[in-house]
Amino acid sequence: MVKNKKFDNARKILDGYLEATAKRRTPERYAILKAIYNIDGHFTVDELNKLLENDKFVVSRATLYNTLRLFQKIHLVVRHRLVDKTKYEAALRNDSHSHQICTMCGKVTEVELPKVEEALNESRLRRFKKEGFTLYIYGVCSSCQAKLTRQRTMNEKKNRL
């Protein structure tokens, strides 16, 4: 079940676009849209495909990629190119937000930075109307830091022997 009313808005946007461009209203497009707006946070194409398969709705990878491209074009989905993979998220959920990305394991976490958001929202850009922003902060997560510390300790012990 779709958890929020943003899906209804996304569906209306898709309906309007398909009607205006005389494109077909395929069940695949709507199933993919529904699945996307059921996902909390970021997802890969493989995760989306698995979710659709679990719902007994099988689509080809080409259909998935083409539909995601269409949804990006009409601002229903945002594409994030991260350290070693591409992730997507529903665009109507958040206009502006920040991500911290681990450069070792690729884990992505959304973070709230109210002062940064406030500064960016108050900034005026010349001859440009802001619609939102995404901030990427790269570093090493606590799990990977602990792993590095354990490896370093083991290496030091080996070197002493």
Tab-separated table of C-alpha atoms in Angstrom:
chain	number	residue	atom	x	y	z
A	1	MET	CA	0.000	0.000	0.000
A	2	VAL	CA	1.354	3.418	-0.892
A	3	LYS	CA	2.201	5.192	2.362
A	4	ASN	CA	1.662	8.822	1.404
A	5	LYS	CA	-0.348	11.117	-0.827
A	6	LYS	CA	2.739	12.046	-2.822
A	7	PHE	CA	1.997	9.033	-5.031
A	8	ASP	CA	-1.358	10.566	-5.999
A	9	ASN	CA	0.419	13.783	-7.007
A	10	ALA	CA	3.045	11.810	-8.935
A	11	ARG	CA	0.308	9.867	-10.711
A	12	LYS	CA	-1.443	13.105	-11.725
A	13	ILE	CA	1.827	14.494	-13.082
A	14	LEU	CA	2.419	11.283	-15.047
A	15	ASP	CA	-1.178	11.288	-16.351
A	16	GLY	CA	-0.824	14.895	-17.497
A	17	TYR	CA	2.502	14.254	-19.211
A	18	LEU	CA	1.302	11.114	-20.997
A	19	GLU	CA	-1.837	12.879	-22.181
A	20	ALA	CA	0.036	16.003	-23.328
A	21	THR	CA	2.586	13.955	-25.268
A	22	ALA	CA	0.092	11.361	-26.563
A	23	LYS	CA	2.046	8.518	-24.965
A	24	ARG	CA	0.404	5.314	-23.778
A	25	ARG	CA	-0.685	4.764	-20.185
A	26	THR	CA	0.914	1.375	-19.705
A	27	PRO	CA	0.401	-0.756	-16.601
A	28	GLU	CA	4.198	-1.060	-16.344
A	29	ARG	CA	4.675	2.692	-15.901
A	30	TYR	CA	2.087	2.867	-13.146
A	31	ALA	CA	3.357	-0.264	-11.370
A	32	ILE	CA	6.903	1.123	-11.408
A	33	LEU	CA	5.701	4.507	-10.142
A	34	LYS	CA	3.738	2.855	-7.325
A	35	ALA	CA	6.725	0.715	-6.324
A	36	ILE	CA	9.021	3.760	-6.275
A	37	TYR	CA	6.690	5.723	-4.024
A	38	ASN	CA	6.407	2.703	-1.694
A	39	ILE	CA	10.172	2.688	-1.116
A	40	ASP	CA	11.478	4.686	1.822
A	41	GLY	CA	14.684	6.366	0.731
A	42	HIS	CA	17.123	5.418	-2.009
A	43	PHE	CA	17.018	2.365	-4.238
A	44	THR	CA	18.962	0.730	-7.041
A	45	VAL	CA	17.460	-0.630	-10.242
A	46	ASP	CA	18.025	-4.157	-8.911
A	47	GLU	CA	16.160	-3.366	-5.678
A	48	LEU	CA	13.271	-1.879	-7.642
A	49	ASN	CA	13.190	-4.901	-9.948
A	50	LYS	CA	13.125	-7.277	-6.968
A	51	LEU	CA	10.266	-5.316	-5.367
A	52	LEU	CA	8.250	-5.525	-8.591
A	53	GLU	CA	8.945	-9.261	-8.898
A	54	ASN	CA	7.798	-9.775	-5.287
A	55	ASP	CA	4.546	-8.050	-6.283
A	56	LYS	CA	4.271	-10.532	-9.178
A	57	PHE	CA	4.898	-7.772	-11.720
A	58	VAL	CA	7.801	-8.677	-13.995
A	59	VAL	CA	9.245	-6.047	-16.346
A	60	SER	CA	12.344	-6.083	-18.501
A	61	ARG	CA	15.440	-4.161	-17.452
A	62	ALA	CA	15.064	-2.021	-20.576
A	63	THR	CA	11.554	-1.040	-19.472
A	64	LEU	CA	12.847	-0.204	-15.993
A	65	TYR	CA	15.651	2.000	-17.306
A	66	ASN	CA	13.444	3.701	-19.905
A	67	THR	CA	10.733	4.369	-17.331
A	68	LEU	CA	13.227	5.729	-14.796
A	69	ARG	CA	14.602	8.024	-17.509
A	70	LEU	CA	11.071	9.247	-18.263
A	71	PHE	CA	10.362	9.801	-14.554
A	72	GLN	CA	13.591	11.806	-14.237
A	73	LYS	CA	12.582	13.932	-17.210
A	74	ILE	CA	9.263	14.873	-15.604
A	75	HIS	CA	10.816	15.249	-12.128
A	76	LEU	CA	9.163	12.275	-10.448
A	77	VAL	CA	12.484	10.573	-9.682
A	78	VAL	CA	15.924	11.874	-8.762
A	79	ARG	CA	19.052	10.019	-9.866
A	80	HIS	CA	22.095	10.015	-7.580
A	81	ARG	CA	25.467	8.924	-8.950
A	82	LEU	CA	27.274	7.700	-5.864
A	83	VAL	CA	30.687	6.194	-5.156
A	84	ASP	CA	30.307	2.887	-6.977
A	85	LYS	CA	26.655	2.770	-8.037
A	86	THR	CA	23.646	4.755	-9.110
A	87	LYS	CA	20.680	5.124	-6.788
A	88	TYR	CA	17.312	6.745	-7.262
A	89	GLU	CA	14.629	8.188	-5.022
A	90	ALA	CA	11.129	9.577	-5.336
A	91	ALA	CA	11.431	13.266	-6.182
A	92	LEU	CA	8.204	14.474	-4.588
A	93	ARG	CA	9.282	13.384	-1.110
A	94	ASN	CA	11.987	15.970	-0.471
A	95	ASP	CA	12.985	18.980	-2.497
A	96	SER	CA	16.191	19.579	-0.571
A	97	HIS	CA	18.302	17.291	1.550
A	98	SER	CA	21.801	16.126	2.350
A	99	HIS	CA	23.470	12.725	2.132
A	100	GLN	CA	26.527	11.319	3.852
A	101	ILE	CA	28.196	8.674	1.720
A	102	CYS	CA	30.801	6.197	2.932
A	103	THR	CA	33.625	5.967	0.395
A	104	MET	CA	34.493	2.459	1.585
A	105	CYS	CA	31.189	0.567	1.712
A	106	GLY	CA	28.969	2.970	-0.245
A	107	LYS	CA	26.374	3.296	2.527
A	108	VAL	CA	24.157	6.355	2.017
A	109	THR	CA	22.447	8.090	4.928
A	110	GLU	CA	20.256	11.161	4.763
A	111	VAL	CA	21.258	13.814	7.287
A	112	GLU	CA	19.520	16.939	8.463
A	113	LEU	CA	21.642	20.070	8.362
A	114	PRO	CA	19.229	22.893	9.184
A	115	LYS	CA	21.869	25.650	9.134
A	116	VAL	CA	23.155	24.554	5.728
A	117	GLU	CA	19.601	24.285	4.375
A	118	GLU	CA	18.770	27.714	5.753
A	119	ALA	CA	21.887	29.261	4.195
A	120	LEU	CA	21.192	27.681	0.801
A	121	ASN	CA	17.517	28.601	0.871
A	122	GLU	CA	18.329	32.218	1.714
A	123	SER	CA	21.037	32.547	-0.917
A	124	ARG	CA	20.127	34.369	-4.104
A	125	LEU	CA	21.442	33.033	-7.351
A	126	ARG	CA	21.809	35.329	-10.300
A	127	ARG	CA	19.278	34.712	-13.062
A	128	PHE	CA	18.415	31.299	-11.649
A	129	LYS	CA	15.360	30.005	-9.783
A	130	LYS	CA	16.221	27.286	-7.273
A	131	GLU	CA	13.903	24.304	-7.074
A	132	GLY	CA	15.858	22.400	-4.461
A	133	PHE	CA	19.284	20.996	-3.722
A	134	THR	CA	21.104	17.823	-2.832
A	135	LEU	CA	24.324	17.941	-0.841
A	136	TYR	CA	26.754	15.006	-0.829
A	137	ILE	CA	29.205	14.632	2.064
A	138	TYR	CA	31.838	11.958	1.466
A	139	GLY	CA	33.724	10.233	4.258
A	140	VAL	CA	34.077	6.959	6.157
A	141	CYS	CA	31.193	5.607	8.250
A	142	SER	CA	31.683	4.435	11.836
A	143	SER	CA	31.435	0.739	10.858
A	144	CYS	CA	34.212	1.098	8.287
A	145	GLN	CA	36.284	3.191	10.717
A	146	ALA	CA	36.034	0.373	13.276
A	147	LYS	CA	36.982	-2.164	10.609
A	148	LEU	CA	40.025	-0.077	9.627
A	149	THR	CA	41.074	0.225	13.267
A	150	ARG	CA	40.819	-3.562	13.758
A	151	GLN	CA	42.847	-4.178	10.585
A	152	ARG	CA	45.474	-1.656	11.639
A	153	THR	CA	45.744	-3.270	15.092
A	154	MET	CA	46.104	-6.743	13.566
A	155	ASN	CA	48.780	-5.503	11.143
A	156	GLU	CA	50.719	-3.876	13.997
A	157	LYS	CA	50.602	-7.144	15.973
A	158	LYS	CA	51.847	-9.101	12.939
A	159	ASN	CA	54.680	-6.632	12.371
A	160	ARG	CA	55.843	-6.992	15.989
A	161	LEU	CA	56.178	-10.758	15.649
